[in-house]
Coordinates of C-alpha atoms in Angstrom, one line a residue:
M13 CA 13.5 -31.0 7.0
M14 CA 13.1 -29.0 3.5
R15 CA 16.8 -30.2 2.8
W16 CA 15.8 -34.0 3.6
I17 CA 13.0 -33.3 1.0
L18 CA 15.2 -31.8 -1.5
N19 CA 17.7 -34.7 -1.8
N20 CA 14.6 -37.0 -2.2
T21 CA 13.6 -35.0 -4.8
F22 CA 17.0 -34.9 -6.5
K23 CA 17.2 -38.8 -6.1
L24 CA 13.9 -38.6 -7.9
L25 CA 14.9 -36.4 -10.7
I26 CA 17.6 -38.9 -11.5
L27 CA 15.3 -41.3 -12.0
L28 CA 12.7 -39.5 -13.7
P29 CA 12.9 -37.9 -17.6
V30 CA 12.9 -34.2 -16.9
T31 CA 16.5 -33.1 -18.2
I32 CA 17.1 -33.2 -21.7
N33 CA 20.4 -36.1 -21.7
Q34 CA 19.3 -38.6 -18.6
S35 CA 23.2 -39.8 -18.5
C36 CA 24.0 -39.9 -14.7
S37 CA 27.3 -38.4 -16.1
L38 CA 25.5 -35.1 -15.9
I39 CA 24.4 -35.4 -12.4
K40 CA 27.6 -35.2 -10.5
S41 CA 28.5 -33.0 -7.9
Q42 CA 31.8 -30.7 -7.0
S43 CA 30.7 -30.9 -3.9
P44 CA 28.6 -33.8 -1.8
D45 CA 26.4 -31.0 -0.1
D46 CA 25.2 -29.5 -3.0
P47 CA 24.7 -31.9 -6.2
I48 CA 23.9 -30.8 -9.5
M49 CA 20.7 -30.6 -10.5
A50 CA 21.4 -30.2 -14.3
K51 CA 23.9 -29.1 -16.7
T52 CA 24.3 -27.0 -20.0
D53 CA 27.5 -25.7 -21.8
L54 CA 26.7 -22.1 -19.7
G55 CA 26.7 -24.0 -16.6
A56 CA 25.2 -25.9 -14.2
L57 CA 22.0 -25.7 -11.5
T58 CA 22.5 -26.6 -8.1
L59 CA 20.6 -28.1 -5.3
S60 CA 21.1 -25.2 -3.4
Q61 CA 19.5 -23.1 -6.3
V62 CA 16.4 -25.2 -6.5
E63 CA 16.3 -25.2 -2.6
A64 CA 16.4 -21.2 -2.7
M65 CA 13.3 -21.0 -4.7
I66 CA 11.1 -23.5 -2.9
P67 CA 8.4 -21.7 -1.1
N68 CA 8.0 -22.0 2.5
N69 CA 4.8 -23.7 2.8
M70 CA 5.4 -26.1 -0.2
K71 CA 5.9 -30.0 1.1
G72 CA 5.9 -33.6 -0.1
L73 CA 4.9 -34.7 -4.0
D74 CA 4.4 -31.1 -4.2
S75 CA 7.7 -30.0 -3.8
V76 CA 8.8 -33.0 -5.9
Q77 CA 7.0 -31.7 -8.8
F78 CA 7.6 -28.0 -8.1
V79 CA 11.5 -29.2 -8.6
Q80 CA 10.3 -30.8 -11.5
S81 CA 9.0 -28.2 -12.9
Y82 CA 11.5 -25.7 -12.4
V83 CA 14.6 -27.4 -13.4
D84 CA 12.8 -28.5 -16.6
R85 CA 12.1 -24.5 -17.0
W86 CA 15.6 -23.6 -16.2
I87 CA 17.1 -26.2 -19.1
H88 CA 15.0 -24.6 -21.3
N89 CA 15.7 -20.7 -20.8
Q90 CA 19.8 -22.2 -20.7
L91 CA 19.1 -23.5 -24.2
L92 CA 17.6 -20.4 -25.6
L93 CA 20.3 -18.2 -24.2
E94 CA 22.7 -19.9 -25.7
N95 CA 21.2 -19.5 -29.4
A96 CA 20.4 -15.9 -28.3
M97 CA 24.1 -15.2 -27.9
E98 CA 25.2 -17.2 -31.1
Y99 CA 23.2 -15.5 -33.0
V100 CA 22.5 -12.0 -32.0
D101 CA 25.0 -9.4 -33.2
K102 CA 27.4 -7.9 -31.4
E103 CA 26.4 -4.7 -31.7
S104 CA 22.9 -5.6 -29.9
L105 CA 24.8 -8.1 -27.6
H106 CA 26.5 -4.9 -26.1
S107 CA 23.5 -2.6 -25.8
I108 CA 22.1 -5.4 -23.6
N109 CA 25.3 -6.0 -21.9
Q110 CA 25.0 -2.3 -21.7
M111 CA 21.2 -2.2 -20.7
V112 CA 21.7 -5.0 -17.9
A113 CA 24.8 -3.1 -16.1
D114 CA 22.7 0.5 -16.1
Y115 CA 20.0 -1.5 -14.6
H116 CA 21.9 -3.5 -12.0
T117 CA 23.3 0.4 -10.9
T118 CA 20.0 1.1 -10.9
L119 CA 18.9 -1.2 -8.8
L120 CA 22.1 -1.0 -6.4
V121 CA 21.2 2.9 -6.1
H122 CA 17.7 2.4 -5.6
K123 CA 18.4 -0.2 -2.6
Y124 CA 21.2 2.2 -0.9
Q125 CA 18.4 5.4 -1.0
Q126 CA 15.9 3.4 0.6
M127 CA 17.9 1.9 3.5
Y128 CA 18.9 5.6 4.2
I129 CA 15.3 6.6 4.0
E130 CA 14.4 4.1 6.0
R131 CA 17.2 5.1 8.6
E132 CA 16.5 8.4 8.5
L133 CA 13.6 9.6 8.0
D134 CA 11.4 11.3 10.5
T135 CA 7.7 9.8 9.7
L136 CA 6.0 12.4 12.4
I137 CA 4.0 15.4 10.7
P138 CA 2.6 18.1 12.7
S139 CA -0.9 19.0 12.4
A140 CA -0.3 22.6 11.4
Q141 CA 2.0 21.5 8.6
I142 CA -1.0 19.4 7.7
E143 CA -3.4 22.2 7.9
E144 CA -1.3 24.6 6.1
H145 CA -1.0 22.2 3.1
Y146 CA -4.4 21.7 3.3
S147 CA -5.2 25.5 3.1
K148 CA -3.0 25.8 0.1
Y149 CA -3.8 22.8 -1.8
G150 CA -7.1 22.0 -0.1
N151 CA -8.8 22.2 -4.1
N152 CA -6.7 19.2 -4.9
F153 CA -8.7 17.0 -2.6
L154 CA -11.8 15.6 -3.9
L155 CA -15.0 13.3 -2.0
D156 CA -15.4 10.3 -3.5
S157 CA -18.4 9.7 -1.8
A158 CA -20.8 12.4 -0.4
A159 CA -20.1 13.9 3.3
V160 CA -22.1 15.4 5.6
R161 CA -22.3 17.6 8.9
A162 CA -24.9 16.2 10.5
V163 CA -26.6 16.3 14.2
Y164 CA -27.5 12.8 14.8
A165 CA -29.6 11.5 18.2
K166 CA -31.1 7.6 18.6
V167 CA -32.8 7.6 21.7
P168 CA -34.9 4.7 23.4
I169 CA -38.8 5.0 22.2
K170 CA -39.3 6.1 26.2
F171 CA -36.7 8.5 26.2
S172 CA -38.3 11.4 29.1
D173 CA -36.4 14.1 27.5
K174 CA -37.3 13.5 23.8
N175 CA -39.1 16.8 23.4
K176 CA -36.8 18.7 24.7
L177 CA -33.8 16.7 22.2
R178 CA -36.3 17.5 19.5
R179 CA -36.7 21.4 20.4
M180 CA -32.9 21.9 21.3
I181 CA -31.8 20.4 17.6
R182 CA -34.4 22.0 15.5
A183 CA -33.4 25.9 17.3
N184 CA -29.6 24.8 16.7
N185 CA -28.7 27.7 18.9
Q186 CA -25.1 27.7 20.1
A187 CA -25.9 28.6 23.4
D188 CA -27.2 25.7 23.9
S189 CA -25.0 23.1 23.0
T190 CA -23.9 22.6 26.7
Q191 CA -27.0 21.5 27.3
L192 CA -27.6 19.9 24.2
A193 CA -24.4 17.9 24.6
E194 CA -25.6 16.4 28.2
L195 CA -28.9 15.3 26.6
G196 CA -26.7 13.4 24.0
A197 CA -24.4 11.8 26.7
K198 CA -27.7 10.4 27.2
A199 CA -28.7 9.0 23.8
L200 CA -27.5 5.5 22.6
I201 CA -26.0 7.4 19.6
F202 CA -25.3 11.3 19.5
T203 CA -23.2 13.5 17.3
D204 CA -23.3 17.4 17.4
G205 CA -22.9 18.2 13.9
T206 CA -19.6 19.5 14.5
K207 CA -17.3 16.8 12.5
W208 CA -17.7 15.7 8.8
Q209 CA -19.0 12.2 7.8
Y210 CA -19.8 10.0 4.6
L211 CA -23.5 10.2 4.0
H212 CA -23.9 6.5 3.9
K213 CA -22.4 6.0 7.1
V214 CA -25.1 8.2 8.6
M215 CA -27.7 6.8 6.7
A216 CA -26.2 3.2 7.9
Q217 CA -27.8 4.6 11.2
I218 CA -31.3 5.1 10.2
P219 CA -34.1 2.4 9.8
E220 CA -33.8 1.3 6.2
G221 CA -36.3 2.6 3.7
A222 CA -36.8 5.3 6.1
I223 CA -35.4 8.3 3.8
N224 CA -35.7 7.1 0.2
N225 CA -33.3 10.0 -1.6
P226 CA -30.2 10.6 0.8
I227 CA -29.0 13.0 -1.5
A228 CA -32.0 15.0 -2.1
F229 CA -32.6 15.0 1.6
A230 CA -28.9 16.0 2.8
K231 CA -28.9 18.9 0.1
S232 CA -31.7 20.1 2.0
G233 CA -31.0 20.4 5.4
R234 CA -34.4 19.4 6.5
Y235 CA -35.5 18.4 10.1
F236 CA -36.1 14.6 10.0
E237 CA -37.1 12.2 12.7
T238 CA -38.6 8.8 12.4
Q239 CA -39.0 5.7 15.2
D240 CA -39.6 2.3 15.6
D241 CA -40.8 -0.5 18.1
T242 CA -37.7 0.4 20.3
C243 CA -36.0 3.6 19.1
F244 CA -36.7 7.3 18.2
Y245 CA -34.0 8.9 15.8
I246 CA -33.3 12.2 15.1
L247 CA -31.3 13.7 12.0
V248 CA -30.7 16.9 10.6
V249 CA -27.8 17.9 8.3
R250 CA -25.7 21.3 8.7
E251 CA -23.7 21.3 6.1
F252 CA -23.4 18.6 2.7
R253 CA -20.7 18.3 0.2
D254 CA -21.2 16.2 -2.8
V255 CA -18.7 14.0 -4.7
N256 CA -16.0 15.5 -6.6
E257 CA -16.4 18.3 -3.9
Q258 CA -13.6 19.5 -2.0
A259 CA -13.0 17.4 1.2
P260 CA -12.8 18.5 4.1
L261 CA -9.7 18.8 6.0
V262 CA -10.8 15.0 8.0
F263 CA -10.9 13.1 5.2
A264 CA -8.0 14.8 3.3
K265 CA -5.2 14.2 6.0
N266 CA -3.8 10.7 6.1
R267 CA -3.2 11.9 2.1
I268 CA -1.8 14.8 2.6
R269 CA 1.1 12.8 5.2
E270 CA 1.7 10.5 2.7
I271 CA 2.5 13.6 0.1
L272 CA 4.5 15.4 2.9
I273 CA 6.6 12.0 3.7
N274 CA 7.1 11.7 0.0
H275 CA 8.4 15.1 -0.1
R276 CA 10.8 14.4 3.0
K277 CA 11.7 11.4 1.1
T278 CA 12.8 13.3 -2.0
D279 CA 14.8 16.0 0.2
L280 CA 16.5 13.5 2.0
I281 CA 17.8 12.0 -1.0
K282 CA 18.7 15.3 -2.7
N283 CA 20.6 15.8 0.4
L284 CA 22.4 12.6 0.3
E285 CA 23.4 13.2 -3.1
I286 CA 25.0 16.5 -2.2
Q287 CA 26.3 15.6 0.9
I288 CA 28.4 12.9 -0.9
Y289 CA 29.2 15.0 -4.2
I290 CA 30.9 17.7 -1.6
D291 CA 32.8 14.8 0.2
A292 CA 33.6 13.2 -2.8
V293 CA 35.0 17.1 -4.1
N294 CA 36.9 17.5 -1.0
K295 CA 38.9 14.4 -0.8
Q296 CA 39.3 14.3 -4.6
R297 CA 37.7 11.0 -5.6
F298 CA 36.8 11.4 -8.9
T299 CA 38.5 13.4 -12.1
N300 CA 35.6 15.4 -14.6
Y301 CA 38.0 15.3 -17.9
V302 CA 34.6 17.5 -19.5
N303 CA 34.4 20.6 -17.3

């Protein structure tokens, strides 16, 4: 379908003033299947080259306009290039050619390295390795939002064990943790305060406006309860960390995993270079005239 559109676009281009010279002699093809769309002294632009540039979702008149615009830009760029090659001095031209060659080498090597990494990289990072990195460099990971370890319970307004739940949360007795967990299992929502959460997510569970200053409340560690027409809420913050303080491990895990994977990538590339060099030495594939 796209080839049909392009062939018809090509026919339109012959009729439209999109080239500098509208002579049909410029629109000749060395291959019937790949007609020339435009031509300058430096070379020709073929249908297949233009076809490769058309976005997949482009159809009809949009594709015609795209081709017209693309061919016109190509001609302008070719003419600029011709003038540049004529007026730029040989020393500068040599320097540019060297930069292009270096960039080509860099791109090719980078592509090879990426293919090698995709084939060889093990992305499974053990939890112990993440924890070890955190123990050494934990102060490098800072919170971008306040976090808390909080006990939170939301129960129906007629919850029969409401007073017992309130008393056990206030007491904060580790010996009662099993009973507290059993009560929590009957709640609509319950967190036992062992896991870190972002403060704003905890506050989202409380009726809006019930706590005016969440940061001050979280720092105080006070017990809080409230209710609405249907539910009873209990909240107490066991531990608080503010913005720019060290992030708990749970918030640093993903970043640490990325760091460790990047370390593995770097090691893979270093080992690849060493292996290639050693192999080249053994097979006498190069000569160093300096050393």
